[in-house]
Coordinates of C-alpha atoms and ligand atoms in Angstrom, one line a residue:
M1 CA 0.0 0.0 0.0
S2 CA 1.3 3.4 -0.8
R3 CA 1.9 6.1 1.8
S4 CA -0.8 8.3 0.2
A5 CA -3.3 5.6 1.1
H6 CA -2.5 6.0 4.7
P7 CA -5.5 7.5 6.6
A8 CA -5.2 10.5 8.8
G9 CA -5.8 10.0 12.5
P10 CA -3.2 7.9 14.1
R11 CA -0.4 9.5 16.0
H12 CA 2.5 10.4 13.7
A13 CA 0.5 9.4 10.7
D14 CA 2.4 12.0 8.7
V15 CA 5.7 10.4 9.7
L16 CA 8.1 9.8 6.8
T17 CA 9.1 6.1 6.8
E18 CA 11.2 4.2 4.5
G19 CA 9.2 1.0 4.8
H20 CA 5.7 0.7 3.4
Y21 CA 2.9 0.2 5.9
A22 CA -0.7 -0.8 5.7
A23 CA -3.5 1.4 7.0
P24 CA -4.4 0.5 10.5
P25 CA -6.9 -2.4 10.7
A26 CA -10.4 -1.4 11.7
D27 CA -9.9 -3.1 15.1
L28 CA -6.4 -3.7 16.4
N29 CA -7.8 -6.4 18.8
V30 CA -8.6 -8.7 15.9
L31 CA -5.9 -11.2 15.2
D32 CA -5.6 -12.1 11.5
E33 CA -5.6 -15.9 11.3
K34 CA -3.4 -15.8 8.3
V35 CA -0.4 -14.8 10.3
W36 CA -1.1 -16.4 13.7
A37 CA -0.8 -20.0 14.7
R38 CA -4.1 -21.9 14.5
T39 CA -4.9 -22.2 18.2
V40 CA -4.2 -18.5 18.9
S41 CA -7.2 -16.4 19.8
R42 CA -8.2 -13.6 22.1
N43 CA -10.4 -14.5 25.1
D44 CA -13.3 -12.6 26.7
D45 CA -10.9 -10.9 29.1
G46 CA -8.9 -9.5 26.2
A47 CA -5.8 -11.6 26.7
V48 CA -4.5 -13.7 23.8
T49 CA -4.3 -17.5 24.3
V50 CA -2.4 -20.2 22.5
G51 CA -3.3 -23.9 23.0
G52 CA -5.8 -22.6 25.5
I53 CA -3.3 -20.9 27.8
E54 CA -3.1 -17.1 28.3
V55 CA 0.1 -15.4 27.2
T56 CA 0.2 -13.6 30.5
R57 CA 0.4 -16.9 32.3
L58 CA 3.0 -18.1 29.8
A59 CA 5.1 -15.0 30.4
E60 CA 5.0 -15.5 34.2
E61 CA 6.1 -19.1 33.8
F62 CA 8.7 -18.9 31.1
G63 CA 9.6 -15.2 31.0
T64 CA 10.2 -13.0 27.9
P65 CA 11.4 -12.9 25.3
A66 CA 10.3 -16.4 24.4
Y67 CA 9.1 -18.2 21.3
F68 CA 5.8 -20.1 21.8
L69 CA 5.2 -22.9 19.3
D70 CA 1.7 -24.3 18.7
E71 CA 2.4 -28.0 18.5
S72 CA -0.9 -29.1 17.2
D73 CA -0.6 -26.6 14.4
F74 CA 2.9 -27.9 13.6
R75 CA 1.6 -31.4 13.4
A76 CA -1.4 -30.4 11.3
R77 CA 0.9 -28.7 8.8
C78 CA 3.1 -31.8 8.6
R79 CA 0.0 -33.9 7.9
A80 CA -1.3 -31.4 5.3
W81 CA 2.0 -31.6 3.4
A82 CA 2.2 -35.4 3.7
D83 CA -1.4 -35.8 2.6
A84 CA -1.1 -33.3 -0.3
F85 CA 1.9 -35.1 -1.8
G86 CA 0.6 -38.6 -0.9
P87 CA 2.4 -41.9 -0.7
G88 CA 4.0 -41.5 -4.2
A89 CA 6.1 -38.6 -3.0
D90 CA 8.3 -37.7 -0.1
V91 CA 8.2 -34.6 2.1
F92 CA 11.5 -33.6 3.8
Y93 CA 11.2 -31.0 6.5
A94 CA 14.1 -28.6 6.2
G95 CA 15.6 -28.6 9.7
K96 CA 17.5 -25.4 9.2
A97 CA 14.2 -23.5 9.7
F98 CA 14.0 -24.8 13.3
L99 CA 15.2 -28.1 14.7
S100 CA 15.1 -29.7 18.1
R101 CA 14.7 -33.2 19.4
A102 CA 11.0 -32.7 20.0
V103 CA 10.5 -31.5 16.5
V104 CA 12.3 -34.6 15.2
R105 CA 9.9 -36.8 17.1
W106 CA 6.9 -34.9 15.8
L107 CA 8.2 -35.3 12.2
K108 CA 8.8 -39.0 12.7
E109 CA 5.3 -39.5 14.2
E110 CA 3.6 -37.5 11.4
G111 CA 5.4 -39.4 8.6
L112 CA 7.8 -36.7 7.4
N113 CA 11.4 -37.1 6.4
L114 CA 14.2 -34.6 7.4
D115 CA 16.7 -32.5 5.5
V116 CA 19.8 -31.6 7.5
C117 CA 22.7 -29.5 6.4
S118 CA 25.3 -29.9 9.1
G119 CA 26.8 -32.4 11.5
G120 CA 24.9 -30.7 14.3
E121 CA 21.5 -31.1 12.6
L122 CA 22.4 -34.7 11.8
T123 CA 23.3 -35.4 15.5
T124 CA 20.0 -33.8 16.6
A125 CA 18.0 -35.9 14.1
L126 CA 19.7 -39.2 15.0
D127 CA 19.6 -38.6 18.7
A128 CA 15.9 -38.1 18.6
G129 CA 15.5 -41.3 16.7
M130 CA 14.9 -40.3 13.1
P131 CA 15.8 -43.3 11.1
A132 CA 18.9 -42.5 9.0
E133 CA 17.3 -43.6 5.8
R134 CA 14.7 -40.8 6.2
I135 CA 17.4 -38.2 6.3
A136 CA 18.8 -36.2 3.4
F137 CA 22.2 -34.5 3.9
H138 CA 22.8 -31.1 2.2
G139 CA 25.4 -28.4 2.0
N140 CA 27.8 -26.8 -0.4
N141 CA 30.9 -27.6 1.7
K142 CA 30.3 -30.7 3.9
T143 CA 33.4 -31.6 5.8
V144 CA 35.0 -35.0 5.3
A145 CA 34.0 -35.8 8.9
E146 CA 30.4 -34.9 8.2
I147 CA 30.4 -37.0 5.0
E148 CA 32.0 -40.0 6.8
R149 CA 29.4 -39.8 9.5
A150 CA 26.5 -39.5 7.1
V151 CA 27.7 -42.5 5.0
Q152 CA 28.5 -44.5 8.1
V153 CA 25.0 -44.1 9.6
G154 CA 23.4 -44.7 6.2
V155 CA 21.5 -41.5 5.5
G156 CA 18.9 -42.0 2.8
R157 CA 20.7 -39.5 0.4
I158 CA 23.5 -37.1 0.2
V159 CA 22.9 -34.2 -2.1
L160 CA 26.1 -33.6 -4.0
D161 CA 26.9 -29.9 -4.5
S162 CA 30.1 -29.8 -6.5
F163 CA 32.5 -31.8 -8.7
Q164 CA 34.9 -32.3 -5.8
E165 CA 32.2 -33.6 -3.6
I166 CA 31.1 -36.2 -6.1
V167 CA 34.6 -37.6 -5.9
R168 CA 34.9 -37.1 -2.1
V169 CA 31.7 -39.0 -1.3
S170 CA 32.6 -41.8 -3.7
H171 CA 36.0 -42.2 -2.1
I172 CA 34.6 -42.1 1.4
A173 CA 31.9 -44.6 0.7
Q174 CA 34.3 -47.0 -1.0
R175 CA 36.7 -46.7 2.0
L176 CA 33.8 -47.5 4.3
G177 CA 32.6 -50.3 2.2
K178 CA 29.3 -48.7 1.5
R179 CA 27.2 -47.6 -1.5
Q180 CA 25.7 -44.2 -0.8
R181 CA 22.6 -43.0 -2.5
V182 CA 23.1 -39.5 -3.9
Q183 CA 21.4 -36.7 -5.8
I184 CA 23.1 -34.0 -7.7
R185 CA 22.0 -30.4 -6.9
V186 CA 21.7 -28.3 -10.0
T187 CA 21.1 -24.6 -10.5
V188 CA 18.4 -24.2 -13.1
G189 CA 19.1 -20.5 -13.9
V190 CA 15.8 -18.9 -12.8
E191 CA 15.6 -15.7 -10.9
A192 CA 13.2 -16.4 -8.0
H193 CA 11.4 -13.4 -6.9
T194 CA 12.7 -13.1 -3.4
H195 CA 15.5 -11.3 -1.4
E196 CA 18.9 -11.7 -3.1
F197 CA 20.4 -13.5 -0.1
I198 CA 17.8 -16.3 -0.2
A199 CA 17.5 -16.8 -3.9
T200 CA 19.5 -19.9 -5.0
A201 CA 18.7 -20.9 -8.6
H202 CA 20.5 -18.1 -10.6
E203 CA 23.9 -19.1 -11.7
D204 CA 26.1 -16.6 -9.9
Q205 CA 26.0 -18.1 -6.4
K206 CA 27.6 -20.8 -4.4
F207 CA 25.1 -23.6 -4.5
G208 CA 24.8 -26.5 -6.9
I209 CA 26.1 -27.3 -10.4
A210 CA 24.8 -25.3 -13.3
L211 CA 22.6 -26.9 -16.0
A212 CA 24.0 -24.2 -18.3
G213 CA 27.0 -25.1 -20.4
G214 CA 26.4 -28.8 -19.8
Q215 CA 28.0 -28.8 -16.4
A216 CA 25.2 -30.7 -14.7
A217 CA 25.3 -33.3 -17.5
E218 CA 29.0 -33.7 -16.9
A219 CA 28.4 -34.1 -13.2
V220 CA 25.9 -36.9 -13.9
R221 CA 28.4 -38.5 -16.3
R222 CA 31.0 -38.6 -13.5
A223 CA 28.6 -39.8 -10.8
L224 CA 27.4 -42.6 -13.0
T225 CA 30.9 -43.9 -13.5
L226 CA 32.2 -43.7 -9.9
D227 CA 32.0 -46.5 -7.5
G228 CA 30.6 -46.1 -4.0
I229 CA 27.7 -43.9 -5.0
E230 CA 24.3 -44.6 -6.6
L231 CA 22.9 -41.6 -8.4
I232 CA 19.1 -41.7 -7.7
G233 CA 18.1 -38.3 -9.0
I234 CA 18.4 -34.5 -9.5
H235 CA 17.8 -31.8 -6.9
S236 CA 16.9 -28.2 -7.4
H237 CA 16.1 -25.5 -4.7
I238 CA 15.3 -22.1 -6.2
G239 CA 15.1 -20.0 -3.1
S240 CA 13.0 -19.1 -0.1
Q241 CA 9.8 -17.2 0.7
I242 CA 8.5 -17.5 -2.8
F243 CA 4.9 -17.1 -3.7
D244 CA 5.0 -17.3 -7.5
M245 CA 4.8 -20.9 -8.7
A246 CA 6.4 -19.9 -12.1
G247 CA 9.9 -20.4 -10.8
F248 CA 9.1 -23.9 -9.7
E249 CA 7.6 -24.6 -13.1
V250 CA 10.7 -23.6 -14.9
S251 CA 12.8 -25.5 -12.5
A252 CA 10.7 -28.7 -12.8
R253 CA 10.8 -28.4 -16.6
R254 CA 14.6 -28.0 -16.8
V255 CA 15.2 -30.8 -14.3
V256 CA 13.0 -33.1 -16.4
Q257 CA 14.9 -32.0 -19.5
L258 CA 18.1 -33.1 -17.8
L259 CA 16.5 -36.5 -17.0
A260 CA 15.7 -36.9 -20.7
E261 CA 19.2 -36.1 -21.7
V262 CA 20.6 -38.6 -19.2
R263 CA 18.2 -41.2 -20.6
D264 CA 19.3 -40.4 -24.1
E265 CA 23.0 -40.5 -23.3
H266 CA 23.3 -43.3 -20.7
G267 CA 20.1 -45.3 -21.2
V268 CA 19.4 -44.6 -17.5
E269 CA 16.1 -43.2 -16.2
L270 CA 16.9 -41.5 -12.8
P271 CA 14.0 -42.4 -10.5
E272 CA 13.8 -39.2 -8.4
I273 CA 13.6 -35.5 -8.5
D274 CA 13.7 -33.1 -5.6
L275 CA 12.3 -29.6 -6.1
G276 CA 13.5 -28.2 -2.8
G277 CA 11.7 -25.9 -0.4
G278 CA 11.0 -22.2 -0.5
L279 CA 7.3 -21.8 -0.3
G280 CA 6.3 -18.5 1.2
I281 CA 4.2 -17.8 4.3
A282 CA 2.2 -14.8 5.5
Y283 CA 4.2 -12.5 7.7
T284 CA 1.6 -9.7 7.3
S285 CA -2.0 -9.6 6.1
D286 CA -0.7 -8.6 2.7
D287 CA 0.8 -12.0 2.0
D288 CA -1.2 -14.8 0.4
P289 CA 0.5 -18.1 0.6
R290 CA -0.5 -21.2 -1.3
E291 CA -1.9 -24.3 0.5
P292 CA 0.1 -27.5 0.3
H293 CA -2.5 -29.3 -1.9
E294 CA -2.3 -26.5 -4.4
I295 CA 1.5 -26.7 -4.5
A296 CA 1.4 -30.5 -4.7
K297 CA -1.0 -30.3 -7.6
A298 CA 0.9 -27.6 -9.5
L299 CA 4.2 -29.4 -9.1
G300 CA 2.7 -32.9 -9.9
D301 CA 1.0 -31.6 -13.0
I302 CA 4.0 -30.0 -14.5
V303 CA 6.3 -32.9 -13.8
T304 CA 3.8 -35.4 -15.2
R305 CA 3.2 -33.2 -18.3
E306 CA 6.9 -32.7 -19.0
C307 CA 7.7 -36.4 -18.5
E308 CA 5.0 -37.4 -20.8
A309 CA 6.3 -35.0 -23.5
A310 CA 9.8 -36.5 -23.0
G311 CA 8.6 -40.1 -23.0
L312 CA 9.9 -40.6 -19.4
A313 CA 8.2 -42.5 -16.6
T314 CA 7.2 -39.9 -14.0
P315 CA 9.9 -39.9 -11.3
R316 CA 9.2 -39.9 -7.6
I317 CA 9.0 -36.3 -6.4
S318 CA 10.3 -34.9 -3.2
V319 CA 10.0 -31.4 -1.6
E320 CA 11.7 -29.8 1.3
P321 CA 9.5 -27.2 3.0
G322 CA 10.9 -25.6 6.2
R323 CA 9.4 -22.2 6.6
A324 CA 6.0 -23.3 5.3
I325 CA 5.6 -25.9 8.1
V326 CA 7.2 -24.2 11.2
G327 CA 7.0 -20.5 10.3
P328 CA 3.4 -19.8 11.0
T329 CA 3.3 -22.1 14.1
A330 CA 5.2 -19.8 16.5
F331 CA 5.2 -16.2 17.8
T332 CA 7.7 -14.3 19.8
L333 CA 6.5 -12.8 23.1
Y334 CA 8.2 -9.6 24.3
E335 CA 7.6 -7.2 27.1
V336 CA 7.6 -3.5 26.3
G337 CA 10.3 -1.7 28.1
T338 CA 10.4 1.9 26.9
I339 CA 8.4 4.0 24.4
K340 CA 9.9 7.1 22.8
H341 CA 7.7 9.5 20.8
L342 CA 10.0 11.5 18.5
E343 CA 7.8 14.4 17.6
G344 CA 7.3 14.6 13.8
L345 CA 9.5 11.6 13.3
R346 CA 8.5 8.2 14.7
T347 CA 7.5 6.3 17.8
Y348 CA 10.0 3.7 19.0
V349 CA 8.8 0.8 21.1
S350 CA 11.7 -1.1 22.7
V351 CA 11.3 -4.7 23.7
D352 CA 13.4 -7.0 25.8
G353 CA 14.8 -8.9 22.8
G354 CA 15.7 -7.9 19.3
M355 CA 18.1 -8.8 16.5
S356 CA 19.5 -11.6 18.6
D357 CA 16.2 -13.5 18.5
N358 CA 15.1 -12.2 15.1
I359 CA 17.8 -11.2 12.6
R360 CA 15.5 -11.4 9.6
T361 CA 14.4 -7.8 9.6
A362 CA 17.9 -6.5 9.7
L363 CA 19.3 -9.1 7.3
Y364 CA 16.5 -9.4 4.7
D365 CA 14.5 -6.3 5.3
A366 CA 11.7 -8.7 6.3
E367 CA 8.2 -7.5 7.1
Y368 CA 6.5 -8.6 10.3
S369 CA 3.3 -7.8 12.1
V370 CA 2.8 -7.3 15.9
A371 CA -0.1 -7.1 18.3
L372 CA -0.7 -6.2 21.9
V373 CA -1.6 -9.5 23.5
S374 CA -1.7 -9.1 27.3
R375 CA -4.9 -7.1 27.2
R376 CA -7.5 -5.6 24.9
S377 CA -7.3 -1.9 24.0
D378 CA -9.7 0.4 22.1
A379 CA -7.3 3.3 22.1
E380 CA -6.5 4.9 18.7
P381 CA -3.9 3.1 16.6
M382 CA -0.4 4.5 16.7
L383 CA 2.2 3.9 14.1
V384 CA 5.4 2.5 15.7
R385 CA 8.7 0.9 15.0
V386 CA 9.4 -2.1 17.3
V387 CA 13.1 -2.2 18.2
G388 CA 15.2 -4.4 20.4
K389 CA 17.7 -3.7 23.2
H390 CA 20.9 -4.2 21.3
C391 CA 23.6 -1.6 20.8
E392 CA 22.8 -1.0 17.1
S393 CA 20.3 1.2 15.5
G394 CA 19.6 -1.5 12.8
D395 CA 18.2 -3.6 15.7
I396 CA 14.7 -3.5 14.3
V397 CA 12.1 -6.2 14.9
V398 CA 9.1 -4.7 13.1
K399 CA 9.7 -1.8 10.8
D400 CA 6.3 -0.2 10.7
A401 CA 3.2 -1.4 12.5
F402 CA 0.2 -0.1 14.4
L403 CA -0.2 -0.7 18.1
P404 CA -2.7 1.0 20.4
S405 CA -1.7 4.5 21.6
D406 CA -2.2 3.6 25.2
L407 CA 0.6 1.0 25.0
A408 CA 2.7 1.2 28.1
P409 CA 5.8 -0.4 29.6
G410 CA 5.0 -3.8 31.0
D411 CA 2.6 -4.6 28.2
L412 CA 3.2 -7.8 26.3
I413 CA 3.4 -7.7 22.6
A414 CA 3.8 -10.6 20.2
V415 CA 5.3 -10.9 16.7
P416 CA 3.6 -13.8 14.8
A417 CA 5.1 -16.1 12.2
T418 CA 8.5 -16.3 13.9
G419 CA 8.7 -20.1 13.9
A420 CA 11.2 -20.3 11.0
Y421 CA 14.8 -18.9 10.9
C422 CA 14.4 -16.9 14.1
R423 CA 15.5 -19.3 16.9
S424 CA 17.7 -21.2 14.4
M425 CA 19.5 -17.9 13.5
A426 CA 19.5 -16.5 17.0
S427 CA 22.8 -15.1 18.3
N428 CA 24.4 -14.1 21.6
Y429 CA 25.1 -10.6 20.4
N430 CA 25.7 -8.3 23.3
H431 CA 25.8 -11.6 25.3
A432 CA 22.1 -11.9 25.0
L433 CA 20.7 -15.1 26.3
R434 CA 18.9 -16.9 23.5
P435 CA 15.2 -17.3 24.3
P436 CA 13.5 -20.6 25.0
V437 CA 11.1 -22.4 22.6
V438 CA 8.0 -23.4 24.5
A439 CA 5.7 -25.9 22.9
V440 CA 2.0 -25.4 23.7
R441 CA -0.6 -28.0 23.2
D442 CA -4.1 -28.6 24.7
G443 CA -3.6 -26.5 27.8
E444 CA -0.1 -27.6 28.5
A445 CA 3.2 -25.8 27.9
R446 CA 6.7 -27.1 28.1
E447 CA 10.1 -25.9 27.1
I448 CA 11.5 -27.9 24.2
V449 CA 14.6 -25.7 24.0
R450 CA 15.3 -24.0 27.4
R451 CA 16.4 -20.4 27.8
E452 CA 20.1 -19.8 27.9
T453 CA 21.6 -18.8 31.2
E454 CA 24.6 -16.7 32.1
E455 CA 26.2 -20.0 33.2
D456 CA 25.8 -21.2 29.6
L457 CA 27.7 -18.2 28.4
L458 CA 30.5 -18.5 30.9
R459 CA 30.8 -22.2 30.3
L460 CA 32.1 -21.5 26.7
D461 CA 34.4 -18.8 28.0
V462 CA 37.2 -20.9 29.2
G463 CA 39.3 -18.0 30.3
Ligands
LIG501 N1 16.0 -27.1 0.8 C1 17.2 -26.5 0.7 C2 18.2 -27.2 -0.1 C3 17.4 -25.3 1.2 O1 18.6 -24.7 1.1 C4 16.4 -24.7 2.0 C5 16.6 -23.4 2.6 C6 15.2 -25.3 2.1 C7 15.0 -26.6 1.5 C8 14.0 -24.8 2.9 O2 13.5 -23.6 2.5 P1 12.2 -23.0 3.1 O3 11.1 -23.9 2.7 O4 12.3 -23.0 4.6 O5 12.1 -21.6 2.5 N2 17.4 -17.7 6.5 C9 16.6 -17.4 5.4 C10 16.2 -18.6 4.6 C11 17.3 -19.4 4.1 C12 16.9 -20.6 3.5 C13 18.0 -21.5 3.2 N3 17.7 -22.7 2.5 C14 15.4 -16.6 6.0 O6 15.3 -16.4 7.2 O7 14.5 -16.2 5.2

């Protein structure tokens, strides 16, 4: 929405702001279900509840800042993805979005597989009992130790990301007396419409092997001749927080073209393709994400059509959603500390967290929404910037949003859709203690990742 569409009325409505902002909603007490986890609602007393528990009670028990994750929503989203793709396809949850042992158990129970991209994620997965054959191992620079471990435990697939790695995995597997199933990650050369840092299918970046110039075909040639590895398919991940399915269509088409070339050259039909993750979620009311069944249908149709045209049997499809599963299921709860009204400029609301628990606003210019959740308010909307407590002016959590003008220190506000890439990218900047992740379900709340303590910080500082 343009600035000119901004209505008069709210405090500092004439403020010049770099970000774009929507007009205030008719009623700030209403929670847009698009951006909030499914069991979140406001009760008759005006407090917001999740899983049937009031946030005020959660704050008393677990403190702030904290992430609250709606477990039943997480499980429902897993099932929606699994059901949408059906038994003929595989859904791998991308652990980089957020991973803990509880999450691994939920994935296992709900029938999902898991994509890991580091030794640490692999350890978490195995420790929580994810069968190795349901794990895919990714990364553009896996260490020898990571590859050895992955091959040793028998991960279902390693996604090869470079020419060196094809040879490396082959050697390691032979040395360990194993035959490792692998896919080759290709870059299909599409520009996904998302932030530059999270777009991964154009050629000038560090991931994958380009289809262009026959490089991917050469990688296949080598993988097919080397011992110790079994090439089961081609992988493509075009980027993250994508709404437009066109990029996936191009990607699927180009990957199928490669399968046809491989068939023509080697007489081999590779049985699998992985189209990666990247499906966008709603961070604000302006975002309109696709449902898993729409995505499954769009991808299934295009792969089937392209394969028919190329005379190929339709390969088994896999996808790797991370954000689309966990993102919407959690919110971050903060306590308001100070409020500064800079006359004619802007109102800053400072909270007890910031860029250490949500780096996405600073890093990707991400948009978020925010609501007063400890009580109802019918005060006029006020345009604010929600900032953290770090020693940096770029420490912004929500660039522009409306909160009630009677907001006061001690109020609790919550930022929805922080389940993905917030705790997993959290830092100890300024020696902040990383917040806990609290799973809430059917009136019960429990920490699945506890809050860091000062002892934790000092334990690493060996003097
Ligand atoms: N598969 C591969 C190979 C990936 O690299 C990624 C994400 C995914 C799947 C999952 O993508 P998702 O469905 O979650 O979008 N830190 C950034 C996102 C980086 C994504 C990296 N790779 C952010 O906060 O937006």
